[in-house]
Coordinates of C-alpha atoms in Angstrom, one line a residue:
Chain A
M12 CA -5.2 70.1 90.3
G13 CA -2.5 68.1 92.1
R14 CA -3.4 64.7 93.5
Q15 CA -2.4 63.3 96.9
H16 CA -0.6 60.0 97.5
H17 CA -3.7 58.6 99.3
D18 CA -5.9 59.5 96.4
L19 CA -3.8 57.2 94.2
R20 CA -3.6 54.1 96.3
G21 CA -5.9 51.9 94.1
A22 CA -4.7 53.2 90.7
T23 CA -3.1 50.9 88.1
P24 CA 0.3 51.6 86.7
A25 CA -1.2 53.0 83.5
E26 CA -3.6 55.3 85.4
L27 CA -0.7 56.5 87.6
R28 CA 1.5 57.3 84.7
A29 CA -1.4 59.2 83.0
V30 CA -1.9 61.4 86.1
I31 CA 1.9 62.0 86.4
R32 CA 2.3 62.7 82.7
Q33 CA -0.5 65.4 82.9
G34 CA 1.4 67.0 85.8
G35 CA -1.2 65.8 88.4
Y36 CA 1.2 64.1 90.8
G37 CA 4.8 65.0 91.8
G38 CA 5.2 62.9 95.0
H39 CA 7.0 59.7 96.0
T40 CA 5.8 56.4 94.6
A41 CA 6.4 54.1 97.7
G42 CA 3.2 52.1 98.3
L43 CA 1.6 52.8 95.0
A44 CA 0.6 50.3 92.3
A45 CA 1.1 47.2 94.6
G46 CA 2.6 44.3 92.7
A47 CA 4.1 46.4 89.8
L48 CA 7.8 46.8 89.3
Q49 CA 9.2 50.2 90.1
A50 CA 12.5 51.4 88.7
N51 CA 15.3 53.8 89.2
I52 CA 16.1 55.8 86.0
A53 CA 19.3 57.1 84.4
I54 CA 19.5 59.0 81.1
L55 CA 22.9 59.4 79.5
P56 CA 24.4 60.3 76.1
E57 CA 25.0 57.3 73.8
A58 CA 28.8 58.0 74.0
A59 CA 28.7 56.8 77.7
A60 CA 25.9 54.2 77.3
L61 CA 28.0 51.1 76.5
D62 CA 30.3 51.7 79.5
F63 CA 27.3 52.3 81.8
M64 CA 25.7 49.1 80.6
R65 CA 28.9 47.2 81.2
F66 CA 29.0 48.8 84.7
C67 CA 25.5 47.5 85.4
Q68 CA 26.3 44.0 84.0
R69 CA 29.4 43.9 86.3
N70 CA 27.5 45.1 89.4
P71 CA 24.2 43.3 89.1
K72 CA 23.3 43.6 92.8
P73 CA 23.5 47.4 93.1
C74 CA 22.6 48.0 89.4
P75 CA 20.0 45.4 88.3
L76 CA 19.3 46.5 84.7
V77 CA 15.6 46.0 83.9
G78 CA 15.1 48.1 80.7
V79 CA 17.0 50.2 78.1
T80 CA 15.6 52.5 75.4
D81 CA 16.9 52.6 71.9
T82 CA 19.1 55.6 71.3
G83 CA 16.9 58.7 70.9
D84 CA 13.7 56.8 71.5
P85 CA 12.1 58.0 74.8
M86 CA 9.7 55.0 75.0
L87 CA 10.7 52.2 77.4
R88 CA 8.9 49.6 75.3
T89 CA 9.8 46.4 77.2
L90 CA 8.6 47.6 80.6
G91 CA 5.0 48.4 79.6
R92 CA 2.6 50.0 77.2
D93 CA 3.2 53.7 76.3
I94 CA 5.9 54.5 78.9
D95 CA 7.6 57.8 78.1
I96 CA 10.8 58.1 80.1
R97 CA 10.7 61.9 79.7
R98 CA 7.4 62.6 81.3
D99 CA 6.1 59.6 83.3
L100 CA 8.1 59.9 86.5
P101 CA 6.8 62.3 89.3
A102 CA 10.2 64.1 89.5
Y103 CA 13.7 64.1 87.9
N104 CA 17.1 65.3 89.0
V105 CA 19.4 66.9 86.4
Y106 CA 23.2 66.7 86.8
R107 CA 25.7 68.8 84.8
D108 CA 29.4 68.0 85.0
G109 CA 28.5 65.5 87.8
K110 CA 26.7 68.1 90.0
L111 CA 23.0 68.1 90.8
V112 CA 21.7 71.4 89.4
E113 CA 18.0 71.1 89.3
S114 CA 14.9 68.9 90.1
R115 CA 11.9 69.1 87.8
A116 CA 8.7 67.5 86.7
D117 CA 9.6 66.5 83.2
I118 CA 12.7 66.5 81.0
V119 CA 11.1 66.7 77.5
D120 CA 13.3 69.7 76.5
L121 CA 16.5 67.9 77.7
W122 CA 15.9 64.6 75.7
R123 CA 18.2 64.5 72.7
D124 CA 18.7 62.3 69.6
D125 CA 21.7 60.7 71.3
S126 CA 20.0 60.1 74.7
V127 CA 19.7 56.5 76.1
G128 CA 17.4 55.7 79.0
F129 CA 18.2 53.0 81.6
A130 CA 15.8 51.5 84.2
L131 CA 17.2 49.7 87.2
G132 CA 15.3 47.6 89.7
C133 CA 14.6 49.0 93.2
S134 CA 14.3 47.8 96.8
F135 CA 10.5 48.2 96.9
T136 CA 10.2 44.8 95.3
F137 CA 12.0 42.8 98.0
E138 CA 10.5 45.0 100.8
H139 CA 7.1 43.9 99.7
A140 CA 8.1 40.3 99.7
L141 CA 9.6 40.6 103.2
Q142 CA 6.5 42.4 104.5
E143 CA 4.4 39.6 103.1
A144 CA 6.5 37.1 105.1
G145 CA 5.7 39.1 108.2
I146 CA 9.0 40.9 108.5
E147 CA 8.6 44.5 109.8
M148 CA 10.0 47.3 107.7
W149 CA 10.6 49.9 110.3
H150 CA 11.3 52.8 107.9
I151 CA 8.0 52.2 106.0
E152 CA 5.9 51.9 109.1
N153 CA 7.4 55.1 110.5
D154 CA 7.3 57.0 107.2
T155 CA 11.1 57.6 107.1
T156 CA 13.7 56.9 104.4
V157 CA 15.8 53.8 104.8
P158 CA 19.3 54.5 106.2
M159 CA 22.0 54.2 103.4
F160 CA 25.8 54.2 103.8
R161 CA 28.8 54.5 101.5
S162 CA 30.4 51.1 102.2
G163 CA 34.0 49.9 102.0
L164 CA 32.9 47.5 99.3
Q165 CA 34.0 48.5 95.8
T166 CA 32.1 48.2 92.6
V167 CA 33.7 46.6 89.5
P168 CA 34.6 49.6 87.3
A169 CA 33.7 50.1 83.6
G170 CA 35.0 53.1 81.8
P171 CA 34.4 56.3 83.9
F172 CA 32.0 54.4 86.2
G173 CA 33.2 52.9 89.5
G174 CA 33.6 53.8 93.2
A175 CA 32.1 52.6 96.4
M176 CA 29.0 50.4 96.7
V177 CA 26.2 52.2 98.6
V178 CA 24.3 49.9 100.9
S179 CA 20.9 50.2 102.7
M180 CA 20.4 48.8 106.2
R181 CA 17.4 47.1 107.7
A182 CA 17.2 45.6 111.2
I183 CA 16.1 41.9 111.0
P184 CA 15.3 39.5 113.9
E185 CA 18.4 37.3 114.3
D186 CA 16.4 34.1 113.9
R187 CA 15.1 35.2 110.5
V188 CA 18.3 36.5 108.8
D189 CA 18.7 33.3 106.7
E190 CA 15.1 33.3 105.6
V191 CA 15.4 37.0 104.6
A192 CA 18.4 36.1 102.4
T193 CA 16.5 33.2 100.8
I194 CA 13.5 35.4 100.0
C195 CA 15.6 38.3 98.6
A196 CA 17.7 35.9 96.4
R197 CA 14.5 35.3 94.4
F198 CA 14.6 38.9 93.2
P199 CA 17.8 39.4 91.3
Q200 CA 16.1 42.2 89.4
A201 CA 15.8 44.0 92.8
H202 CA 19.2 43.9 94.5
G203 CA 19.0 40.1 95.3
A204 CA 20.3 38.7 98.6
P205 CA 21.9 41.0 101.2
V206 CA 25.6 41.7 100.7
H207 CA 26.3 41.5 104.4
A208 CA 24.7 40.7 107.8
G209 CA 26.2 41.5 111.1
D210 CA 29.2 43.6 112.0
P211 CA 28.9 46.9 110.1
A212 CA 32.7 47.5 110.5
A213 CA 33.4 44.4 108.3
I214 CA 32.1 46.4 105.3
G215 CA 33.6 49.7 106.4
I216 CA 30.7 51.3 108.2
A217 CA 31.8 53.0 111.4
D218 CA 28.5 54.3 112.8
T219 CA 25.1 52.8 111.9
G220 CA 23.5 55.8 113.6
A221 CA 24.9 58.3 111.1
P222 CA 23.8 57.3 107.6
D223 CA 25.2 59.1 104.6
W224 CA 21.7 59.2 103.0
G225 CA 18.2 58.7 104.5
D226 CA 17.2 58.7 108.1
P227 CA 18.7 56.8 111.2
A228 CA 16.7 53.7 112.2
P229 CA 16.8 51.8 115.5
L230 CA 18.6 48.4 115.9
P231 CA 16.4 46.8 118.6
P232 CA 17.8 44.0 120.9
G233 CA 17.6 40.6 119.1
H234 CA 18.0 42.2 115.7
V235 CA 20.9 42.1 113.3
P236 CA 21.9 44.9 110.9
V237 CA 21.5 43.5 107.4
F238 CA 22.9 45.4 104.4
W239 CA 21.7 45.3 100.8
A240 CA 23.3 46.7 97.6
C241 CA 21.5 50.0 97.0
G242 CA 20.3 51.8 93.9
V243 CA 22.1 55.0 95.1
T244 CA 25.3 53.2 93.9
P245 CA 24.8 54.0 90.2
Q246 CA 23.9 57.6 91.1
V247 CA 27.2 58.0 92.9
A248 CA 29.0 56.4 90.0
L249 CA 27.3 58.8 87.6
E250 CA 28.2 61.8 89.7
R251 CA 31.8 60.6 89.9
A252 CA 31.9 60.1 86.1
G253 CA 31.2 63.9 85.7
L254 CA 29.3 63.6 82.4
A255 CA 28.3 67.0 80.9
L256 CA 24.6 66.0 81.2
C257 CA 22.9 63.2 83.0
I258 CA 19.4 62.8 84.3
T259 CA 18.0 60.5 87.0
H260 CA 14.8 60.0 88.9
K261 CA 14.5 62.1 92.1
P262 CA 15.1 59.5 94.9
G263 CA 11.9 57.8 95.9
H264 CA 10.1 59.1 92.8
M265 CA 10.2 56.0 90.6
L266 CA 9.1 54.9 87.3
I267 CA 6.0 52.6 87.7
A268 CA 6.1 49.8 85.1
D269 CA 3.4 47.4 83.9
V270 CA 5.6 44.4 84.5
A271 CA 4.9 42.5 87.7
E272 CA 7.6 42.8 90.4
D273 CA 7.7 39.0 90.7
A274 CA 7.8 38.2 86.9
E275 CA 10.4 35.8 85.8
T276 CA 11.9 38.4 83.5
T277 CA 11.3 42.2 83.3
I278 CA 10.5 42.0 79.6
L279 CA 7.0 42.5 78.3
A280 CA 6.9 41.2 74.7
P281 CA 5.7 43.7 72.2
D282 CA 2.1 43.4 70.9
Chain B
M22 CA 50.3 16.3 71.9
G23 CA 46.5 16.5 71.8
R24 CA 44.5 15.5 74.8
Q25 CA 41.3 13.5 74.8
H26 CA 38.0 14.4 76.5
H27 CA 38.3 11.5 78.9
D28 CA 41.8 12.6 80.0
L29 CA 40.4 15.9 81.1
R30 CA 37.4 14.8 83.2
G31 CA 39.0 15.7 86.6
A32 CA 40.6 19.0 85.5
T33 CA 39.8 22.4 87.0
P34 CA 38.6 25.2 84.9
A35 CA 42.1 26.9 85.1
E36 CA 43.8 23.6 84.1
L37 CA 41.5 23.1 81.2
R38 CA 42.0 26.6 79.9
A39 CA 45.8 26.2 80.2
V40 CA 45.6 23.0 78.1
I41 CA 43.4 24.7 75.5
R42 CA 45.5 27.8 75.4
Q43 CA 48.5 25.7 74.6
G44 CA 46.7 24.0 71.7
G45 CA 46.3 20.7 73.6
Y46 CA 42.6 20.3 73.3
G47 CA 40.1 21.2 70.6
G48 CA 37.1 19.1 71.4
H49 CA 33.7 19.8 73.0
T50 CA 33.4 20.8 76.6
A51 CA 30.2 19.0 77.7
G52 CA 30.8 17.1 80.9
L53 CA 34.1 18.9 81.7
A54 CA 34.7 20.9 84.9
A55 CA 31.6 19.9 86.7
G56 CA 30.0 22.7 88.6
A57 CA 31.7 25.5 86.6
L58 CA 29.7 27.9 84.5
Q59 CA 30.2 27.4 80.7
A60 CA 29.5 30.1 78.3
N61 CA 28.6 30.9 74.6
I62 CA 30.9 33.6 73.2
A63 CA 30.3 36.4 70.7
I64 CA 33.0 39.0 69.6
L65 CA 31.9 42.1 67.7
P66 CA 33.2 45.5 66.8
E67 CA 32.3 48.2 69.4
A68 CA 30.1 50.0 66.8
A69 CA 27.6 47.1 67.2
A70 CA 28.2 46.4 70.9
L71 CA 25.6 48.6 72.4
D72 CA 22.8 47.3 70.2
F73 CA 23.9 43.7 70.9
M74 CA 23.9 44.3 74.6
R75 CA 20.4 45.8 74.3
F76 CA 19.4 42.7 72.3
C77 CA 20.6 40.5 75.2
Q78 CA 18.9 42.7 77.8
R79 CA 15.6 42.5 75.9
N80 CA 15.9 38.7 75.4
P81 CA 17.3 37.4 78.7
K82 CA 16.0 33.8 78.2
P83 CA 17.8 33.1 74.9
C84 CA 20.6 35.5 75.6
P85 CA 21.6 35.5 79.3
L86 CA 24.5 37.9 79.4
V87 CA 27.1 36.7 82.0
G88 CA 30.2 38.7 81.1
V89 CA 31.5 41.5 78.8
T90 CA 35.0 42.6 78.1
D91 CA 36.2 46.2 77.9
T92 CA 36.7 47.4 74.4
G93 CA 40.0 46.1 73.0
D94 CA 40.8 44.1 76.2
P95 CA 40.7 40.4 75.5
M96 CA 40.5 39.4 79.2
L97 CA 37.1 38.4 80.6
R98 CA 37.9 39.6 84.1
T99 CA 34.7 39.0 85.9
L100 CA 34.3 35.3 84.9
G101 CA 37.6 34.1 86.3
R102 CA 41.3 34.6 86.7
D103 CA 43.3 35.0 83.5
I104 CA 40.6 34.2 81.0
D105 CA 41.8 35.3 77.5
I106 CA 38.8 35.2 75.2
R107 CA 41.1 35.0 72.1
R108 CA 42.7 31.7 73.0
D109 CA 40.9 29.9 75.9
L110 CA 38.1 28.2 73.9
P111 CA 38.7 24.9 72.1
A112 CA 37.4 26.2 68.8
Y113 CA 36.0 29.4 67.2
N114 CA 33.7 30.1 64.2
V115 CA 34.5 33.2 62.1
Y116 CA 31.7 35.0 60.3
R117 CA 32.3 37.6 57.5
D118 CA 29.2 39.6 56.2
G119 CA 27.0 37.2 58.2
K120 CA 28.4 34.0 56.6
L121 CA 30.4 31.3 58.4
V122 CA 33.8 31.3 56.6
E123 CA 36.1 29.4 58.9
S124 CA 36.5 27.4 62.2
R125 CA 39.8 27.7 64.0
A126 CA 41.7 27.1 67.3
D127 CA 42.4 30.7 68.3
I128 CA 41.5 34.2 67.0
V129 CA 44.6 36.2 68.3
D130 CA 45.2 37.7 64.9
L131 CA 41.5 38.7 64.5
W132 CA 41.2 40.6 67.8
R133 CA 41.2 44.3 67.3
D134 CA 41.4 47.5 69.4
D135 CA 37.7 47.9 68.9
S136 CA 36.7 44.3 69.6
V137 CA 34.2 43.6 72.4
G138 CA 33.7 40.1 73.8
F139 CA 30.4 38.8 75.2
A140 CA 29.8 35.7 77.2
L141 CA 26.2 34.2 77.4
G142 CA 25.1 31.4 79.7
C143 CA 24.3 28.0 78.3
S144 CA 22.1 25.0 78.8
F145 CA 24.7 22.8 80.5
T146 CA 23.9 24.5 83.7
F147 CA 20.2 23.6 83.9
E148 CA 20.8 20.1 82.4
H149 CA 23.2 19.4 85.3
A150 CA 20.5 20.5 87.8
L151 CA 17.9 18.4 86.1
Q152 CA 20.1 15.3 86.0
E153 CA 20.8 15.8 89.8
A154 CA 17.0 15.8 90.3
G155 CA 17.0 12.4 88.5
I156 CA 15.6 13.6 85.2
E157 CA 17.1 11.8 82.2
M158 CA 18.8 13.8 79.5
W159 CA 18.4 11.5 76.6
H160 CA 20.8 13.4 74.2
I161 CA 23.6 13.4 76.8
E162 CA 23.2 9.7 77.7
N163 CA 23.1 8.8 73.9
D164 CA 26.0 11.2 73.0
T165 CA 23.9 13.2 70.5
T166 CA 23.2 16.9 70.2
V167 CA 20.0 18.2 71.6
P168 CA 17.3 18.9 68.9
M169 CA 16.9 22.6 68.2
F170 CA 14.2 24.4 66.2
R171 CA 13.6 27.8 64.7
S172 CA 10.3 28.6 66.5
G173 CA 7.5 31.0 65.7
L174 CA 8.3 33.0 68.8
Q175 CA 10.0 36.3 67.9
T176 CA 12.9 38.0 69.8
V177 CA 12.5 41.7 70.8
P178 CA 14.8 43.5 68.3
A179 CA 17.6 46.0 69.0
G180 CA 19.3 47.7 66.1
P181 CA 20.3 45.1 63.5
F182 CA 19.6 42.2 65.8
G183 CA 16.3 40.3 65.9
G184 CA 14.5 37.4 64.3
A185 CA 13.1 34.1 65.4
M186 CA 13.8 32.6 68.8
V187 CA 15.6 29.2 68.5
V188 CA 14.4 26.7 71.1
S189 CA 15.9 23.3 72.2
M190 CA 13.6 20.4 73.0
R191 CA 13.8 17.8 75.7
A192 CA 11.3 15.0 76.5
I193 CA 10.1 15.3 80.2
P194 CA 7.8 12.8 82.0
E195 CA 4.4 14.5 82.2
D196 CA 4.2 14.3 85.9
R197 CA 7.5 16.2 86.3
V198 CA 7.0 19.1 83.9
D199 CA 6.1 21.6 86.7
E200 CA 9.1 20.5 88.8
V201 CA 11.4 21.0 85.8
A202 CA 10.1 24.5 85.3
T203 CA 10.7 25.3 89.0
I204 CA 14.2 23.9 88.9
C205 CA 15.1 25.8 85.7
A206 CA 13.7 29.1 86.9
R207 CA 16.5 29.1 89.5
F208 CA 19.0 29.6 86.7
P209 CA 18.2 32.9 84.9
Q210 CA 21.8 33.0 83.8
A211 CA 21.2 29.7 81.8
H212 CA 17.9 30.3 79.9
G213 CA 15.6 30.0 82.9
A214 CA 12.3 28.2 82.9
P215 CA 11.1 26.6 79.6
V216 CA 9.3 28.9 77.2
H217 CA 6.7 26.2 76.3
A218 CA 5.6 22.7 77.2
G219 CA 3.2 20.6 75.1
D220 CA 1.9 21.2 71.6
P221 CA 4.9 22.1 69.4
A222 CA 2.5 23.7 66.8
A223 CA 1.6 26.3 69.4
I224 CA 5.1 27.8 69.0
G225 CA 5.3 27.2 65.2
I226 CA 7.1 23.8 65.2
A227 CA 5.6 21.5 62.6
D228 CA 7.7 18.3 63.0
T229 CA 9.6 17.6 66.2
G230 CA 11.3 14.7 64.3
A231 CA 13.1 17.2 61.9
P232 CA 15.1 19.6 64.0
D233 CA 16.8 22.6 62.3
W234 CA 20.0 22.0 64.3
G235 CA 21.2 19.0 66.3
D236 CA 19.9 15.4 66.2
P237 CA 16.4 14.0 66.5
A238 CA 15.4 12.6 69.8
P239 CA 12.5 10.3 70.8
L240 CA 9.4 11.4 72.6
P241 CA 8.5 8.3 74.6
P242 CA 4.9 7.6 75.7
G243 CA 4.1 9.5 78.9
H244 CA 6.5 12.3 78.0
V245 CA 5.8 15.9 77.0
P246 CA 8.0 17.9 74.6
V247 CA 9.4 20.8 76.6
F248 CA 11.1 23.8 74.9
W249 CA 13.8 26.1 76.2
A250 CA 15.1 29.4 74.8
C251 CA 18.4 28.4 73.1
G252 CA 21.8 30.0 72.8
V253 CA 21.7 29.5 69.0
T254 CA 19.3 32.5 69.0
P255 CA 22.0 35.1 69.3
Q256 CA 24.0 33.2 66.6
V257 CA 21.1 33.5 64.2
A258 CA 20.6 37.2 65.1
L259 CA 24.3 37.8 64.4
E260 CA 24.2 36.1 61.1
R261 CA 21.1 38.1 60.2
A262 CA 22.8 41.4 61.2
G263 CA 25.5 40.6 58.6
L264 CA 28.4 42.4 60.4
A265 CA 31.6 42.6 58.3
L266 CA 33.4 40.5 61.0
C267 CA 32.0 38.6 64.0
I268 CA 33.4 35.6 65.9
T269 CA 31.6 33.0 68.1
H270 CA 32.5 29.8 69.9
K271 CA 32.1 26.7 67.7
P272 CA 28.8 25.1 69.0
G273 CA 29.5 22.8 72.0
H274 CA 33.0 24.2 72.4
M275 CA 32.4 26.6 75.2
L276 CA 34.4 28.9 77.5
I277 CA 34.8 27.3 80.9
A278 CA 34.7 30.0 83.6
D279 CA 35.9 29.9 87.2
V280 CA 32.4 31.1 88.4
A281 CA 30.2 28.4 89.8
E282 CA 27.2 27.5 87.7
D283 CA 24.9 28.0 90.7
A284 CA 26.4 31.2 92.0
E285 CA 24.0 34.0 92.8
T286 CA 25.7 36.3 90.2
T287 CA 28.2 35.5 87.5
I288 CA 30.6 38.2 88.7
L289 CA 33.8 37.3 90.3
A290 CA 35.1 40.4 92.2
P291 CA 38.6 41.5 91.2
D292 CA 41.5 40.6 93.6

C-alpha cells in the first residue's frame, strides 16, 4: 500500500496529507509540494507552552514560529484546511524525560486535552529560493543531509528552554555570499539571513568535516562556509528541558502546509 | 521639572527612558529617537498570556510581537539595556473588567508576580521609511492623529481575544501605491504591507471622513486611500476580553527601545 517519494512529486499539499493520514507514506518530505511551506513540529503540555512560545519569540532565527494550535485542539487551523497535527506528518519522534524513546507514524493516542502543537519554519524554503537563483545546494543534489553543528552561539533562554544554537552549513561561492544573505533575509519565517559566513572557529566550530548531525559536505576552492540558524535548535532545547512527554516531527519528515512558502505571513484566514 | 518634546529631539533611547523614568516627560513619543524601534505595550496576568500570545501569532499584521517579559519580571531584556516596562513609558492606560479607568505615569504598584508584559511594533517604523522615500505623511506634517477605523475584516481569534481588525488610513498618490506596499512589506515587525488599497466599502468602511479614532484627513485628487492593520486592534481585543486587570501604553506614548527599527530581528542578544 505504501507510496514512494517519486510517486508523490506532483501531489498538492492536501493530497499529500491525505495519503500520509491514511498511512500511505512514511518517508521524508524534501522536494514534495513545491512552493508550499513545510514546518518543523513540537507538541508540549500547556504547562510548558508559554515558556516555549517565549523561547521562539526570543530566538526567531532558529525558531521561526509559523503556527500554534489551541490547547487540546489538534487542528493547525491557520496553516491550511483540515491539518491534523496528530496524523498528517509522515513520522514523529516521541521524547520522555528529554530522551528519544520511539519513532512512529501517528500520535493520536498521545494527544491530550492539555497538548499544544507548534509549527516552526524550515530551511527548505530558503534552499528553494537559492536554487532558483542558481546557487547549488550540494547536499540536495547528492541526496545527503545538510551538515549541522552545535555552535558556540547561545540562544536567549526562556524558562527551562535554552542552550546552544545549532547551525547548518552550506558552501557558497565567495562572490555570491552577500546575494545569498539578501535572498534569505526575505524569509524570516524560514531562519532568515545566515548567522555567520567565513571562519567556523569564530562561532565555535572546530572541524567542519565532523558535523554533529547530518553528513559531511565538501568546501570546494573559491567557496565560503556559510552558517544558518537551524531547526534542530528547538529540538535540543526540548531535550535539555527534560519534559515528561514531548513530541516532534522525525527530522526531514515535515508538516506540509497549504500556505505558500513565500507568503507575506504564514496565516491563512479562516473561511 | 518637566521636559518638552522639542528639548528631547536629539536624545538617545537610553537618555529618553532615563528622563521618563524620573518623571521628567509625559508626552507623546512621535518623532523622538529617530531610527529606534518604538512599541505598543500590553500587560496581562499570566493566566491570559498564552492566549494573547497565540492571538498575536495568528494576527501578525495588527499585532506584530517584538518582545515578551518573563512572568513577574518587569525588564524587557531583549529590546534593550535596562528597560523597565513599569516606569519607562511616558503614560499608561489602566483597564479593569475591560473598561479604561485611569491614565497614569507609572504602574509600579500594579505590577504583580504573575504579570507578563508584551511589546508590539508600531506604525512609526514604516511611516519613517515612507517619508524617507519622499511620501508625504499628512497627519504628521499637520500634527494630527492618523484616522483609524473599525473595519469589516475579522481577526483570527484565540481564547477570549478576537473581534474586528482596526485599520489606519493614509492618502497615497495613485502612482506610488505599489511602491508603498513594497516598502512596508520590509517591516513585518511594524504591520507590514497594507491590508487594502482603494474602495473603503470593500473592507466595511462607510465614511472615510468619520474615523472611529484619530482625526479626519483629506483624500486629495489623484490619491488613493490605503489601509494598514493598526495597533489599536489588540487594544480593542483586550477590552473585549474584559480581563479583571490589564494595562497598556497610552496611545502615542510608546516604549522607546534600543533595537533599531530596521533591524533584521527585534532581539538584542544579552551581554
